[in-house]
Amino acid sequence: MSFLHDSFIVFRRQLRMNLRNPAWVIIGMLQPVMYLVLFGPLLKPLIQQFGATNAYTFFVPGMLIQLGIFGAFFAGFGLIGEWRDGVIEAERVTPASRTALLFGRLLRDLLQLFVQAVILVGLGYLMGMDAPLGGVVLGVVITLLVGGACAAASNAFALTVKSEDVMAPVINMVMMPVLLLSGILLPMTIGPKWLLRASDFMPVRHIVDATRDVFGGEVMTSAVAWGVGWSLVFFVGAMWWGTAVFKRENS
Amino acid sequence: MSMIEARGLVQVFQTRQGKKKTEVRAVDGVDLDIAEGEVVGFLGPNGAGKTTTLRMLTTLLKPTAGTARVAGYDVTTESEQVRRNIGYVSQAGGISSYARAGEEVMDHGMLYGRTRQQVEQRGKELFEQLQLDGLWERTARQMSGGQKRRLDIAMGLIHDPTLIFLDEPTTGLDPQARANLWEHIADLRRKHGATICLTTHYLDEADALSDRIVIIDRGRIVASDTADNLKAAVAGDLVDLELADPARVAEAARQLDALTEADVEIDGNRVSGRIPQAGRAVPGLLRELDRTGIVLDAIEVHRPTLDDVFLELTGRSLRDAEATETGSAESGQNEGGEAA
């Protein structure tokens, strides 16, 4: 049980430091609110064209995945600062499990994401979203899988390159196609055929589609199978990568 | 009991310069024995392999070749037991700039499986011993360099290790803070009976703190002995004469030469050479100079320093070695504090 104990110590330390930083708390809370309040209304008049009826039932799932991916991508930046302060090395000379050093940090990222998801979904309901609770729960689980994967990948990448200057452009490079091709803001179906075809190769689009389906109350669709499948692949792959990097000697 | 027993430790890094891959042998066959209770200083220029050696002994880096037993356990096969028994204070420290000091130290102790009560009590004791009273709630960012460094040490001691590694403990501190930290490091052995391994590129620091000095250059141990023995091995004290009349230097050089087997150097109106036990030889030299009417402007006698030892062993002065080797193997690989 020392793995859980060690993970908890790391988690609590991370969370405590984050909670003491008011900017972290406020930005974290405001992000989902701003997307819903400032972008949601723009979708309302367009929603008929998407073949959907409720703008928020369409929009909230996309926002969830966006928060899960983009928020978590930045998790690694904090790790570089810690590495520079010698924190990672100091933790690595303790007998604590090295996987726990990653796991504790991921727990913090997942908790943050979970709270944001709850705010987003709650506010969505308030603004008129129409989604079955079971579907929403499944949607949030998919979000946490994707978010956990991105946070693990971000931490692994951060500890490999150890430089914000390398990390920032790479994240930008990854985020651009993800944002444009996954139908997070607008559905890919309203565009030309070639663009839709291109988006078929973007795994995140399938994850967004899956989340939309479960929010719409449809669980047994092929989109859900693809989306959940991709989320699991990402999650397992990123965990494997993160664990390998944290366990590696000399990182 | 032997606290550290290393045989043939080697660490090879792959570095890339443009497209060409090169191998750097940062540590190139280190044998080391350190007994319980010893304070050993690793002296060498930046990039000599001190930190890399320490990182292998603390299980942070897997040796490319060779074996080491630390605190009775093998660093590769029993690394967890090694970690349980050692404290390591890296160059970068280990305290987040934004975390509160006390909590940071307690969390660290809890990663060793200590309970909250245990680490809180021990942490407060250590804060008192290391003159950190009243800083429990403060963040590292709000501390002076010396306070921050003492905090790093408190963190390294929270689990009462019997063997402590200190990597460049006083780099970047002002002289007063250094002297203060030296006191605390000396206390570690006096009061805790700890075995201490420290690296430094400061001669005076190695001299002041260590029972034994291990000189490392280019990944190898070139000498290992007490400071006094190392200095005694250098051929004598440096006697430096400055003549009033430059025309008489050759004559003065001949007189100095008669007292030593080493070379005598002439530089303008200055003559210098190493004489074994200068204290006994110099009065005779002065009488002889006086008798032959050679007038001195100045005479200086220097006891050998560790820099002389380093020069003797490697053919380079420690300061020169520093200037040419900064930024080689060690720096790119590991420590965050290097650039500071």
Coordinates of N, CA, C and O in Angstrom, one line a residue, chain B residues 1-4 32-43 54 57-58 70-71 85-89 130 153 156-157 160-170 181-200 205-206 208-214:
Chain B
M1 N 33.0 -0.1 10.0 CA 32.2 -0.5 8.8 C 32.4 0.4 7.6 O 32.6 1.6 7.8
S2 N 32.4 -0.1 6.4 CA 32.6 0.7 5.3 C 31.3 1.2 4.8 O 30.3 0.5 4.6
M3 N 31.2 2.5 4.7 CA 29.9 3.1 4.3 C 29.8 3.2 2.8 O 28.7 3.0 2.2
I4 N 30.9 3.4 2.1 CA 30.9 3.4 0.7 C 32.0 2.5 0.2 O 33.1 2.6 0.7
L32 N 36.6 3.7 -4.6 CA 36.4 4.6 -3.5 C 36.0 3.8 -2.3 O 35.2 2.9 -2.3
D33 N 36.7 4.1 -1.1 CA 36.3 3.5 0.1 C 36.1 4.5 1.2 O 37.0 5.3 1.4
I34 N 35.0 4.6 1.8 CA 34.7 5.6 2.8 C 34.2 4.9 4.0 O 33.3 4.1 4.0
A35 N 34.9 5.2 5.2 CA 34.6 4.5 6.4 C 33.5 5.3 7.2 O 33.3 6.5 6.9
E36 N 32.8 4.6 8.1 CA 31.8 5.2 8.9 C 32.4 6.4 9.6 O 33.5 6.3 10.2
G37 N 31.7 7.5 9.6 CA 32.1 8.7 10.4 C 33.1 9.6 9.7 O 33.5 10.6 10.2
E38 N 33.5 9.2 8.5 CA 34.5 10.1 7.8 C 33.8 11.2 7.1 O 32.6 11.1 6.7
V39 N 34.5 12.3 7.0 CA 34.0 13.4 6.2 C 34.9 13.6 5.0 O 36.1 13.8 5.2
V40 N 34.4 13.3 3.8 CA 35.3 13.2 2.6 C 34.8 14.3 1.7 O 33.7 14.5 1.4
G41 N 35.8 15.1 1.2 CA 35.5 16.1 0.2 C 36.0 15.8 -1.1 O 37.1 15.4 -1.3
F42 N 35.1 15.8 -2.1 CA 35.5 15.6 -3.5 C 35.8 17.0 -4.1 O 35.0 17.8 -4.2
L43 N 37.1 17.1 -4.5 CA 37.5 18.4 -5.0 C 37.9 18.2 -6.5 O 38.6 17.3 -6.9
L54 N 28.6 11.2 -7.5 CA 27.6 11.3 -6.4 C 26.2 10.8 -6.9 O 25.5 10.1 -6.1
L57 N 26.3 7.1 -6.8 CA 26.3 6.5 -5.4 C 24.9 6.7 -4.7 O 24.5 6.0 -3.8
T58 N 24.1 7.7 -5.2 CA 22.8 8.0 -4.6 C 21.7 7.3 -5.4 O 20.5 7.6 -5.2
V70 N 26.6 1.1 -1.0 CA 26.5 2.3 -0.2 C 25.6 2.0 1.0 O 24.5 1.4 0.9
A71 N 26.1 2.3 2.2 CA 25.4 2.0 3.5 C 25.1 0.5 3.6 O 24.1 0.1 4.2
N85 N 18.6 4.9 3.4 CA 19.7 5.1 4.4 C 20.5 6.3 4.2 O 21.4 6.7 5.0
I86 N 20.3 7.0 3.0 CA 21.1 8.2 2.7 C 20.3 9.4 2.6 O 19.1 9.4 2.4
G87 N 21.0 10.5 2.8 CA 20.4 11.8 2.6 C 21.2 12.5 1.5 O 22.4 12.4 1.4
Y88 N 20.5 13.2 0.6 CA 21.2 13.8 -0.6 C 20.7 15.2 -0.7 O 19.5 15.4 -0.9
V89 N 21.6 16.1 -0.7 CA 21.3 17.5 -1.0 C 21.9 17.9 -2.3 O 23.1 18.1 -2.3
L130 N 19.4 24.3 12.8 CA 20.0 25.0 11.6 C 19.7 26.5 11.5 O 19.8 27.1 10.5
I153 N 19.3 21.4 3.5 CA 20.0 20.4 4.4 C 19.0 19.8 5.4 O 19.0 18.6 5.6
G156 N 17.2 17.2 3.7 CA 18.0 16.0 3.5 C 18.2 15.2 4.8 O 18.6 14.0 4.8
L157 N 18.0 15.8 6.0 CA 18.2 15.2 7.2 C 17.0 14.7 7.9 O 17.0 14.0 9.0
D160 N 16.8 11.2 9.3 CA 18.0 10.8 10.1 C 18.9 9.8 9.4 O 19.2 8.7 9.9
P161 N 19.4 10.2 8.2 CA 20.3 9.3 7.5 C 21.6 9.2 8.2 O 22.0 10.1 8.9
T162 N 22.3 8.0 8.0 CA 23.6 7.9 8.6 C 24.7 8.3 7.6 O 25.8 8.5 8.0
L163 N 24.3 8.5 6.4 CA 25.3 8.9 5.3 C 24.6 10.1 4.6 O 23.5 10.0 4.1
I164 N 25.4 11.2 4.5 CA 24.8 12.3 3.8 C 25.7 12.8 2.7 O 26.9 12.9 2.8
F165 N 25.1 13.1 1.5 CA 25.8 13.6 0.4 C 25.4 15.0 0.2 O 24.2 15.4 0.1
L166 N 26.4 15.9 0.1 CA 26.1 17.3 -0.1 C 26.8 17.7 -1.4 O 28.0 17.7 -1.5
D167 N 26.1 18.1 -2.4 CA 26.6 18.5 -3.7 C 26.8 20.0 -3.7 O 25.8 20.7 -3.8
E168 N 28.0 20.5 -3.8 CA 28.3 21.9 -3.8 C 27.5 22.7 -2.8 O 26.7 23.6 -3.2
P169 N 27.7 22.4 -1.5 CA 26.8 23.0 -0.5 C 26.8 24.5 -0.4 O 25.8 25.1 -0.1
T170 N 27.9 25.1 -0.8 CA 28.0 26.6 -0.5 C 28.1 27.4 -1.8 O 28.4 28.6 -1.7
L181 N 27.5 28.1 7.2 CA 27.1 26.8 6.7 C 28.1 25.7 7.1 O 27.8 24.6 7.4
W182 N 29.4 26.1 7.0 CA 30.5 25.2 7.4 C 30.3 24.7 8.8 O 30.5 23.6 9.1
E183 N 30.0 25.7 9.7 CA 29.7 25.4 11.1 C 28.7 24.3 11.2 O 28.9 23.3 11.9
H184 N 27.6 24.4 10.4 CA 26.5 23.5 10.5 C 26.9 22.1 10.0 O 26.5 21.1 10.5
I185 N 27.7 22.1 8.9 CA 28.1 20.9 8.3 C 29.1 20.2 9.3 O 29.0 18.9 9.5
A186 N 30.0 20.9 9.9 CA 30.9 20.3 10.9 C 30.1 19.7 12.0 O 30.4 18.6 12.6
D187 N 29.0 20.4 12.4 CA 28.1 19.9 13.5 C 27.4 18.6 13.1 O 27.1 17.8 14.0
L188 N 27.2 18.3 11.9 CA 26.5 17.1 11.5 C 27.3 15.9 12.0 O 26.7 14.9 12.4
R189 N 28.6 16.0 11.9 CA 29.4 14.9 12.3 C 29.5 14.9 13.8 O 29.4 13.9 14.5
R190 N 29.8 16.1 14.4 CA 30.1 16.2 15.8 C 28.8 15.8 16.6 O 29.0 15.0 17.5
K191 N 27.7 16.2 16.1 CA 26.5 15.9 16.9 C 25.7 14.7 16.5 O 25.0 14.0 17.3
H192 N 25.8 14.4 15.2 CA 25.0 13.2 14.7 C 25.9 12.0 14.4 O 25.4 11.0 14.0
G193 N 27.2 12.2 14.3 CA 28.1 11.1 14.0 C 27.9 10.6 12.6 O 28.1 9.5 12.2
A194 N 27.4 11.6 11.7 CA 27.1 11.2 10.3 C 28.4 11.1 9.5 O 29.4 11.7 9.8
T195 N 28.3 10.2 8.5 CA 29.3 10.1 7.5 C 28.9 11.1 6.4 O 27.8 11.2 6.0
I196 N 29.9 11.9 6.0 CA 29.5 13.0 5.0 C 30.4 12.9 3.8 O 31.6 12.8 3.9
C197 N 29.8 13.0 2.6 CA 30.5 13.1 1.3 C 30.1 14.4 0.7 O 28.9 14.7 0.5
L198 N 31.0 15.3 0.5 CA 30.6 16.6 -0.1 C 31.5 16.9 -1.3 O 32.7 16.5 -1.4
T199 N 30.9 17.5 -2.3 CA 31.7 17.9 -3.5 C 31.9 19.4 -3.4 O 31.0 20.1 -2.8
T200 N 33.0 19.9 -3.9 CA 33.2 21.3 -3.9 C 34.2 21.7 -5.0 O 35.0 20.8 -5.3
E205 N 37.1 25.3 1.2 CA 36.0 24.5 1.7 C 36.4 23.1 1.9 O 36.2 22.5 3.0
A206 N 37.1 22.5 0.9 CA 37.6 21.1 1.1 C 38.5 21.1 2.2 O 38.5 20.2 3.1
A208 N 38.7 23.1 4.9 CA 38.1 23.3 6.2 C 37.2 22.2 6.7 O 37.2 22.0 7.9
L209 N 36.6 21.5 5.8 CA 35.6 20.5 6.3 C 36.0 19.1 6.3 O 35.5 18.3 7.0
S210 N 36.9 18.7 5.4 CA 37.1 17.3 5.2 C 38.2 16.7 6.0 O 39.3 17.3 6.2
D211 N 38.0 15.4 6.4 CA 39.1 14.6 7.0 C 40.0 14.2 5.9 O 41.2 14.0 6.0
R212 N 39.4 13.9 4.7 CA 40.1 13.4 3.6 C 39.6 14.1 2.4 O 38.4 14.3 2.2
I213 N 40.6 14.3 1.5 CA 40.2 15.0 0.2 C 40.4 14.0 -0.9 O 41.5 13.4 -1.0
V214 N 39.4 13.9 -1.8 CA 39.6 13.1 -2.9 C 39.6 14.0 -4.1 O 38.6 14.8 -4.3

